[in-house]
Amino acid sequence: MCTDEERDPWLPDRLLRTERDLLMPLLRRTPEEAYELRTACPGWTARQVLAHCGAALVRIVEDRLEEGVFLPEANACDVAEREDWPLGRVLDELERGLTEAGPVIAAREDGRLDAVALGEWVHAGDVREAFGEPDAYCGDALELALPLLTVTSRKRETPRLVGVLADGATTRVSLGNAIEGRPPATFKGDASTLIRIYAGRPLVRTRYELTGATEQELLIYR
């Protein structure tokens, strides 16, 4: 696992493409009525979450990144614009975005769009959870998502946290930034729960130990 401070510009691309290969077959075979199920995102169905994801990625591909583009109001407008689209068109746009956005993100030397790739992976978890799929915020792409969470947690200036993840083999992660005079927070639990905490997802039926920080302090999407 990469925990270096130095940015890996192609990590978001690898995560997006891996998620494309894992997610799209599930989406293509899921009955259309399931897309009206509610997700962990307040007010949004699975279809609306995917419409948002596709819109965000294609904006990156087409360099349509005007000021405020990823704020809630702009996201809601993108979703509303796609309300009358056939589901197949929504999925086609998402697949295009997952395929083409990574190289554009890699070319941005400031790394400001890296967190978008992580957010897309989290949203895929939102949809999996709505569909009742196992390992919603875990799965085969986790080994790419965790290093990206490491980088994003530091850029979003969350406090330092040392985590011990018990998912089969024990894994240690170091997230966030050291704060003078404050010891690192500690987390013990599974990786899926750690993702839920940092992404602000519901923690119902989870079990974990968190000391030295509050869940609110660790949020990377506010």
PDB file of C-alpha atoms in Angstrom:
ATOM      1  CA  MET A   1       0.000   0.000   0.000  1.00  0.00           C
ATOM      2  CA  CYS A   2       1.273   3.440  -0.964  1.00  0.00           C
ATOM      3  CA  THR A   3       1.383   5.859   1.950  1.00  0.00           C
ATOM      4  CA  ASP A   4       3.995   8.257   0.589  1.00  0.00           C
ATOM      5  CA  GLU A   5       3.340  11.997   0.668  1.00  0.00           C
ATOM      6  CA  GLU A   6       4.186  12.244  -3.033  1.00  0.00           C
ATOM      7  CA  ARG A   7       1.159  12.214  -5.309  1.00  0.00           C
ATOM      8  CA  ASP A   8       0.671   9.345  -7.732  1.00  0.00           C
ATOM      9  CA  PRO A   9      -1.102  11.152 -10.617  1.00  0.00           C
ATOM     10  CA  TRP A  10      -2.373   7.928 -12.177  1.00  0.00           C
ATOM     11  CA  LEU A  11      -3.898   6.498  -9.018  1.00  0.00           C
ATOM     12  CA  PRO A  12      -7.319   8.124  -9.699  1.00  0.00           C
ATOM     13  CA  ASP A  13      -7.304   6.688 -13.221  1.00  0.00           C
ATOM     14  CA  ARG A  14      -6.577   3.189 -11.947  1.00  0.00           C
ATOM     15  CA  LEU A  15      -9.349   3.507  -9.380  1.00  0.00           C
ATOM     16  CA  LEU A  16     -11.889   4.772 -11.916  1.00  0.00           C
ATOM     17  CA  ARG A  17     -11.088   2.098 -14.482  1.00  0.00           C
ATOM     18  CA  THR A  18     -11.128  -0.662 -11.890  1.00  0.00           C
ATOM     19  CA  GLU A  19     -14.465   0.593 -10.614  1.00  0.00           C
ATOM     20  CA  ARG A  20     -15.795   0.736 -14.164  1.00  0.00           C
ATOM     21  CA  ASP A  21     -14.982  -2.929 -14.692  1.00  0.00           C
ATOM     22  CA  LEU A  22     -16.546  -3.911 -11.380  1.00  0.00           C
ATOM     23  CA  LEU A  23     -19.606  -1.663 -11.376  1.00  0.00           C
ATOM     24  CA  MET A  24     -20.863  -1.468 -14.945  1.00  0.00           C
ATOM     25  CA  PRO A  25     -21.741  -5.182 -15.302  1.00  0.00           C
ATOM     26  CA  LEU A  26     -23.806  -4.908 -12.102  1.00  0.00           C
ATOM     27  CA  LEU A  27     -25.585  -1.803 -13.365  1.00  0.00           C
ATOM     28  CA  ARG A  28     -26.308  -3.263 -16.798  1.00  0.00           C
ATOM     29  CA  ARG A  29     -27.995  -6.359 -15.350  1.00  0.00           C
ATOM     30  CA  THR A  30     -29.963  -4.658 -12.571  1.00  0.00           C
ATOM     31  CA  PRO A  31     -33.719  -4.239 -13.243  1.00  0.00           C
ATOM     32  CA  GLU A  32     -34.697  -0.657 -13.975  1.00  0.00           C
ATOM     33  CA  GLU A  33     -37.098  -0.422 -11.034  1.00  0.00           C
ATOM     34  CA  ALA A  34     -34.201  -0.872  -8.611  1.00  0.00           C
ATOM     35  CA  TYR A  35     -32.816   2.494  -9.693  1.00  0.00           C
ATOM     36  CA  GLU A  36     -35.636   4.236  -7.837  1.00  0.00           C
ATOM     37  CA  LEU A  37     -34.358   2.913  -4.500  1.00  0.00           C
ATOM     38  CA  ARG A  38     -33.149   5.565  -2.079  1.00  0.00           C
ATOM     39  CA  THR A  39     -29.474   5.860  -1.223  1.00  0.00           C
ATOM     40  CA  ALA A  40     -27.447   7.210   1.692  1.00  0.00           C
ATOM     41  CA  CYS A  41     -27.333  10.554  -0.151  1.00  0.00           C
ATOM     42  CA  PRO A  42     -30.311  12.523   1.213  1.00  0.00           C
ATOM     43  CA  GLY A  43     -33.057  12.888  -1.384  1.00  0.00           C
ATOM     44  CA  TRP A  44     -31.263  10.972  -4.127  1.00  0.00           C
ATOM     45  CA  THR A  45     -32.199   7.655  -5.679  1.00  0.00           C
ATOM     46  CA  ALA A  46     -29.649   5.272  -7.139  1.00  0.00           C
ATOM     47  CA  ARG A  47     -30.432   6.652 -10.608  1.00  0.00           C
ATOM     48  CA  GLN A  48     -29.830  10.219  -9.466  1.00  0.00           C
ATOM     49  CA  VAL A  49     -26.536   9.319  -7.796  1.00  0.00           C
ATOM     50  CA  LEU A  50     -25.328   7.705 -11.027  1.00  0.00           C
ATOM     51  CA  ALA A  51     -26.536  10.677 -13.070  1.00  0.00           C
ATOM     52  CA  HIS A  52     -24.492  12.951 -10.816  1.00  0.00           C
ATOM     53  CA  CYS A  53     -21.439  10.705 -11.152  1.00  0.00           C
ATOM     54  CA  GLY A  54     -21.580  10.619 -14.929  1.00  0.00           C
ATOM     55  CA  ALA A  55     -22.176  14.353 -15.182  1.00  0.00           C
ATOM     56  CA  ALA A  56     -19.239  15.173 -12.889  1.00  0.00           C
ATOM     57  CA  LEU A  57     -16.805  12.955 -14.761  1.00  0.00           C
ATOM     58  CA  VAL A  58     -17.841  14.132 -18.221  1.00  0.00           C
ATOM     59  CA  ARG A  59     -17.480  17.738 -17.065  1.00  0.00           C
ATOM     60  CA  ILE A  60     -13.867  16.873 -16.268  1.00  0.00           C
ATOM     61  CA  VAL A  61     -13.393  15.153 -19.628  1.00  0.00           C
ATOM     62  CA  GLU A  62     -14.854  18.123 -21.522  1.00  0.00           C
ATOM     63  CA  ASP A  63     -13.152  20.772 -19.351  1.00  0.00           C
ATOM     64  CA  ARG A  64     -16.447  22.324 -18.260  1.00  0.00           C
ATOM     65  CA  LEU A  65     -15.290  23.258 -14.780  1.00  0.00           C
ATOM     66  CA  GLU A  66     -16.710  26.689 -14.178  1.00  0.00           C
ATOM     67  CA  GLU A  67     -16.660  28.169 -10.668  1.00  0.00           C
ATOM     68  CA  GLY A  68     -18.940  26.332  -8.258  1.00  0.00           C
ATOM     69  CA  VAL A  69     -19.292  23.356 -10.585  1.00  0.00           C
ATOM     70  CA  PHE A  70     -19.276  20.707  -7.845  1.00  0.00           C
ATOM     71  CA  LEU A  71     -21.312  22.577  -5.252  1.00  0.00           C
ATOM     72  CA  PRO A  72     -24.707  21.118  -4.259  1.00  0.00           C
ATOM     73  CA  GLU A  73     -26.696  23.555  -6.389  1.00  0.00           C
ATOM     74  CA  ALA A  74     -24.721  22.709  -9.536  1.00  0.00           C
ATOM     75  CA  ASN A  75     -24.904  18.985  -8.800  1.00  0.00           C
ATOM     76  CA  ALA A  76     -28.688  19.225  -8.427  1.00  0.00           C
ATOM     77  CA  CYS A  77     -28.944  21.016 -11.782  1.00  0.00           C
ATOM     78  CA  ASP A  78     -26.897  18.301 -13.504  1.00  0.00           C
ATOM     79  CA  VAL A  79     -29.145  15.607 -12.037  1.00  0.00           C
ATOM     80  CA  ALA A  80     -32.333  17.472 -12.999  1.00  0.00           C
ATOM     81  CA  GLU A  81     -31.054  17.849 -16.568  1.00  0.00           C
ATOM     82  CA  ARG A  82     -30.869  14.046 -16.812  1.00  0.00           C
ATOM     83  CA  GLU A  83     -34.258  13.221 -15.290  1.00  0.00           C
ATOM     84  CA  ASP A  84     -35.815  12.561 -18.718  1.00  0.00           C
ATOM     85  CA  TRP A  85     -32.890  10.588 -20.103  1.00  0.00           C
ATOM     86  CA  PRO A  86     -33.363   6.864 -20.701  1.00  0.00           C
ATOM     87  CA  LEU A  87     -31.497   4.837 -18.110  1.00  0.00           C
ATOM     88  CA  GLY A  88     -29.202   3.440 -20.801  1.00  0.00           C
ATOM     89  CA  ARG A  89     -28.034   6.944 -21.665  1.00  0.00           C
ATOM     90  CA  VAL A  90     -27.277   7.680 -18.006  1.00  0.00           C
ATOM     91  CA  LEU A  91     -25.202   4.501 -17.767  1.00  0.00           C
ATOM     92  CA  ASP A  92     -23.429   5.176 -21.064  1.00  0.00           C
ATOM     93  CA  GLU A  93     -22.369   8.627 -19.851  1.00  0.00           C
ATOM     94  CA  LEU A  94     -21.128   7.156 -16.587  1.00  0.00           C
ATOM     95  CA  GLU A  95     -19.102   4.494 -18.381  1.00  0.00           C
ATOM     96  CA  ARG A  96     -17.566   7.140 -20.633  1.00  0.00           C
ATOM     97  CA  GLY A  97     -16.622   9.243 -17.621  1.00  0.00           C
ATOM     98  CA  LEU A  98     -15.077   6.331 -15.752  1.00  0.00           C
ATOM     99  CA  THR A  99     -13.028   5.531 -18.858  1.00  0.00           C
ATOM    100  CA  GLU A 100     -11.906   8.989 -19.951  1.00  0.00           C
ATOM    101  CA  ALA A 101     -11.651  11.178 -16.837  1.00  0.00           C
ATOM    102  CA  GLY A 102      -8.567   9.547 -15.319  1.00  0.00           C
ATOM    103  CA  PRO A 103      -5.980  10.863 -17.795  1.00  0.00           C
ATOM    104  CA  VAL A 104      -7.418  14.378 -17.465  1.00  0.00           C
ATOM    105  CA  ILE A 105      -7.175  14.172 -13.678  1.00  0.00           C
ATOM    106  CA  ALA A 106      -3.601  12.865 -13.955  1.00  0.00           C
ATOM    107  CA  ALA A 107      -2.612  15.842 -16.096  1.00  0.00           C
ATOM    108  CA  ARG A 108      -3.650  18.296 -13.370  1.00  0.00           C
ATOM    109  CA  GLU A 109      -0.409  18.951 -11.503  1.00  0.00           C
ATOM    110  CA  ASP A 110      -2.242  20.478  -8.540  1.00  0.00           C
ATOM    111  CA  GLY A 111      -4.094  17.206  -7.893  1.00  0.00           C
ATOM    112  CA  ARG A 112      -7.277  19.113  -7.096  1.00  0.00           C
ATOM    113  CA  LEU A 113      -9.507  16.648  -8.943  1.00  0.00           C
ATOM    114  CA  ASP A 114      -8.089  13.524  -7.284  1.00  0.00           C
ATOM    115  CA  ALA A 115     -10.797  13.637  -4.612  1.00  0.00           C
ATOM    116  CA  VAL A 116     -13.459  13.459  -7.327  1.00  0.00           C
ATOM    117  CA  ALA A 117     -12.252   9.979  -8.262  1.00  0.00           C
ATOM    118  CA  LEU A 118     -12.477   8.888  -4.639  1.00  0.00           C
ATOM    119  CA  GLY A 119     -15.957  10.404  -4.424  1.00  0.00           C
ATOM    120  CA  GLU A 120     -17.057   8.429  -7.482  1.00  0.00           C
ATOM    121  CA  TRP A 121     -15.920   5.222  -5.785  1.00  0.00           C
ATOM    122  CA  VAL A 122     -17.825   6.159  -2.625  1.00  0.00           C
ATOM    123  CA  HIS A 123     -20.944   6.876  -4.676  1.00  0.00           C
ATOM    124  CA  ALA A 124     -20.596   3.452  -6.283  1.00  0.00           C
ATOM    125  CA  GLY A 125     -20.759   2.132  -2.726  1.00  0.00           C
ATOM    126  CA  ASP A 126     -23.919   4.166  -2.126  1.00  0.00           C
ATOM    127  CA  VAL A 127     -25.546   2.457  -5.106  1.00  0.00           C
ATOM    128  CA  ARG A 128     -24.313  -0.999  -4.114  1.00  0.00           C
ATOM    129  CA  GLU A 129     -25.733  -0.521  -0.654  1.00  0.00           C
ATOM    130  CA  ALA A 130     -29.094   0.596  -2.073  1.00  0.00           C
ATOM    131  CA  PHE A 131     -29.141  -2.524  -4.243  1.00  0.00           C
ATOM    132  CA  GLY A 132     -28.353  -4.722  -1.244  1.00  0.00           C
ATOM    133  CA  GLU A 133     -24.958  -5.764  -2.564  1.00  0.00           C
ATOM    134  CA  PRO A 134     -22.298  -6.972  -0.069  1.00  0.00           C
ATOM    135  CA  ASP A 135     -19.109  -5.023   0.687  1.00  0.00           C
ATOM    136  CA  ALA A 136     -20.636  -1.767  -0.538  1.00  0.00           C
ATOM    137  CA  TYR A 137     -17.731   0.429   0.562  1.00  0.00           C
ATOM    138  CA  CYS A 138     -15.050  -2.203   0.270  1.00  0.00           C
ATOM    139  CA  GLY A 139     -14.438  -4.777  -2.436  1.00  0.00           C
ATOM    140  CA  ASP A 140     -11.664  -5.295  -4.945  1.00  0.00           C
ATOM    141  CA  ALA A 141     -10.951  -1.583  -5.534  1.00  0.00           C
ATOM    142  CA  LEU A 142     -10.271  -0.895  -1.854  1.00  0.00           C
ATOM    143  CA  GLU A 143      -6.495  -1.265  -2.280  1.00  0.00           C
ATOM    144  CA  LEU A 144      -6.626   1.720  -4.660  1.00  0.00           C
ATOM    145  CA  ALA A 145      -9.148   3.736  -2.669  1.00  0.00           C
ATOM    146  CA  LEU A 146      -7.237   3.661   0.624  1.00  0.00           C
ATOM    147  CA  PRO A 147      -4.061   5.321  -0.723  1.00  0.00           C
ATOM    148  CA  LEU A 148      -6.251   7.954  -2.372  1.00  0.00           C
ATOM    149  CA  LEU A 149      -8.036   8.488   0.940  1.00  0.00           C
ATOM    150  CA  THR A 150      -4.617   8.963   2.542  1.00  0.00           C
ATOM    151  CA  VAL A 151      -3.782  11.786   0.129  1.00  0.00           C
ATOM    152  CA  THR A 152      -7.249  13.353   0.247  1.00  0.00           C
ATOM    153  CA  SER A 153      -7.432  13.320   4.046  1.00  0.00           C
ATOM    154  CA  ARG A 154      -4.223  15.349   4.153  1.00  0.00           C
ATOM    155  CA  LYS A 155      -5.326  17.831   1.529  1.00  0.00           C
ATOM    156  CA  ARG A 156      -8.643  18.310   3.323  1.00  0.00           C
ATOM    157  CA  GLU A 157      -6.699  19.020   6.540  1.00  0.00           C
ATOM    158  CA  THR A 158      -8.204  16.378   8.770  1.00  0.00           C
ATOM    159  CA  PRO A 159      -6.287  15.570  11.974  1.00  0.00           C
ATOM    160  CA  ARG A 160      -3.769  12.747  12.027  1.00  0.00           C
ATOM    161  CA  LEU A 161      -5.300   9.322  12.569  1.00  0.00           C
ATOM    162  CA  VAL A 162      -3.609   5.956  12.808  1.00  0.00           C
ATOM    163  CA  GLY A 163      -5.925   3.141  11.865  1.00  0.00           C
ATOM    164  CA  VAL A 164      -5.674  -0.590  12.404  1.00  0.00           C
ATOM    165  CA  LEU A 165      -7.959  -2.264   9.893  1.00  0.00           C
ATOM    166  CA  ALA A 166      -8.991  -5.822  10.584  1.00  0.00           C
ATOM    167  CA  ASP A 167     -10.140  -7.139   7.192  1.00  0.00           C
ATOM    168  CA  GLY A 168      -8.666 -10.615   7.097  1.00  0.00           C
ATOM    169  CA  ALA A 169      -5.045  -9.465   7.219  1.00  0.00           C
ATOM    170  CA  THR A 170      -4.416  -6.542   9.565  1.00  0.00           C
ATOM    171  CA  THR A 171      -3.524  -3.325   7.743  1.00  0.00           C
ATOM    172  CA  ARG A 172      -2.278  -0.055   9.225  1.00  0.00           C
ATOM    173  CA  VAL A 173      -3.056   3.324   7.687  1.00  0.00           C
ATOM    174  CA  SER A 174      -1.943   6.839   8.568  1.00  0.00           C
ATOM    175  CA  LEU A 175      -4.359   9.557   7.514  1.00  0.00           C
ATOM    176  CA  GLY A 176      -4.587  13.327   7.922  1.00  0.00           C
ATOM    177  CA  ASN A 177      -2.068  15.802   9.262  1.00  0.00           C
ATOM    178  CA  ALA A 178      -0.139  15.964  12.511  1.00  0.00           C
ATOM    179  CA  ILE A 179      -1.240  18.783  14.814  1.00  0.00           C
ATOM    180  CA  GLU A 180       1.324  20.194  17.231  1.00  0.00           C
ATOM    181  CA  GLY A 181       0.501  19.266  20.798  1.00  0.00           C
ATOM    182  CA  ARG A 182      -2.163  16.779  19.793  1.00  0.00           C
ATOM    183  CA  PRO A 183      -1.470  13.049  19.648  1.00  0.00           C
ATOM    184  CA  PRO A 184      -2.798  11.109  16.659  1.00  0.00           C
ATOM    185  CA  ALA A 185      -6.307   9.779  16.888  1.00  0.00           C
ATOM    186  CA  THR A 186      -6.711   6.020  16.656  1.00  0.00           C
ATOM    187  CA  PHE A 187      -9.226   3.843  14.857  1.00  0.00           C
ATOM    188  CA  LYS A 188      -9.857   0.127  15.162  1.00  0.00           C
ATOM    189  CA  GLY A 189     -12.398  -1.497  12.881  1.00  0.00           C
ATOM    190  CA  ASP A 190     -12.887  -2.591   9.308  1.00  0.00           C
ATOM    191  CA  ALA A 191     -11.987  -0.611   6.208  1.00  0.00           C
ATOM    192  CA  SER A 192     -15.588  -0.198   5.117  1.00  0.00           C
ATOM    193  CA  THR A 193     -16.430   1.565   8.368  1.00  0.00           C
ATOM    194  CA  LEU A 194     -13.399   3.825   8.056  1.00  0.00           C
ATOM    195  CA  ILE A 195     -14.583   4.837   4.577  1.00  0.00           C
ATOM    196  CA  ARG A 196     -18.068   5.526   5.941  1.00  0.00           C
ATOM    197  CA  ILE A 197     -16.630   7.823   8.609  1.00  0.00           C
ATOM    198  CA  TYR A 198     -14.483   9.874   6.234  1.00  0.00           C
ATOM    199  CA  ALA A 199     -17.212  10.071   3.587  1.00  0.00           C
ATOM    200  CA  GLY A 200     -19.971  10.900   6.055  1.00  0.00           C
ATOM    201  CA  ARG A 201     -22.034   7.794   5.385  1.00  0.00           C
ATOM    202  CA  PRO A 202     -24.432   6.196   7.902  1.00  0.00           C
ATOM    203  CA  LEU A 203     -22.756   4.180  10.625  1.00  0.00           C
ATOM    204  CA  VAL A 204     -25.768   2.085  11.605  1.00  0.00           C
ATOM    205  CA  ARG A 205     -24.823  -1.550  12.400  1.00  0.00           C
ATOM    206  CA  THR A 206     -21.097  -0.789  12.392  1.00  0.00           C
ATOM    207  CA  ARG A 207     -18.691  -1.563  15.220  1.00  0.00           C
ATOM    208  CA  TYR A 208     -15.469   0.395  15.740  1.00  0.00           C
ATOM    209  CA  GLU A 209     -13.277   2.201  18.241  1.00  0.00           C
ATOM    210  CA  LEU A 210     -12.366   5.843  17.586  1.00  0.00           C
ATOM    211  CA  THR A 211     -10.387   7.846  20.135  1.00  0.00           C
ATOM    212  CA  GLY A 212      -8.775  11.272  19.926  1.00  0.00           C
ATOM    213  CA  ALA A 213     -11.040  12.700  17.221  1.00  0.00           C
ATOM    214  CA  THR A 214     -14.718  13.049  16.389  1.00  0.00           C
ATOM    215  CA  GLU A 215     -16.362  11.691  13.268  1.00  0.00           C
ATOM    216  CA  GLN A 216     -17.188  15.267  12.212  1.00  0.00           C
ATOM    217  CA  GLU A 217     -13.500  16.279  12.247  1.00  0.00           C
ATOM    218  CA  LEU A 218     -12.638  13.460   9.844  1.00  0.00           C
ATOM    219  CA  LEU A 219     -15.101  14.317   7.089  1.00  0.00           C
ATOM    220  CA  ILE A 220     -13.486  14.943   3.712  1.00  0.00           C
ATOM    221  CA  TYR A 221     -16.717  15.907   1.914  1.00  0.00           C
ATOM    222  CA  ARG A 222     -18.488  18.771   3.693  1.00  0.00           C
TER     223      ARG A 222
END
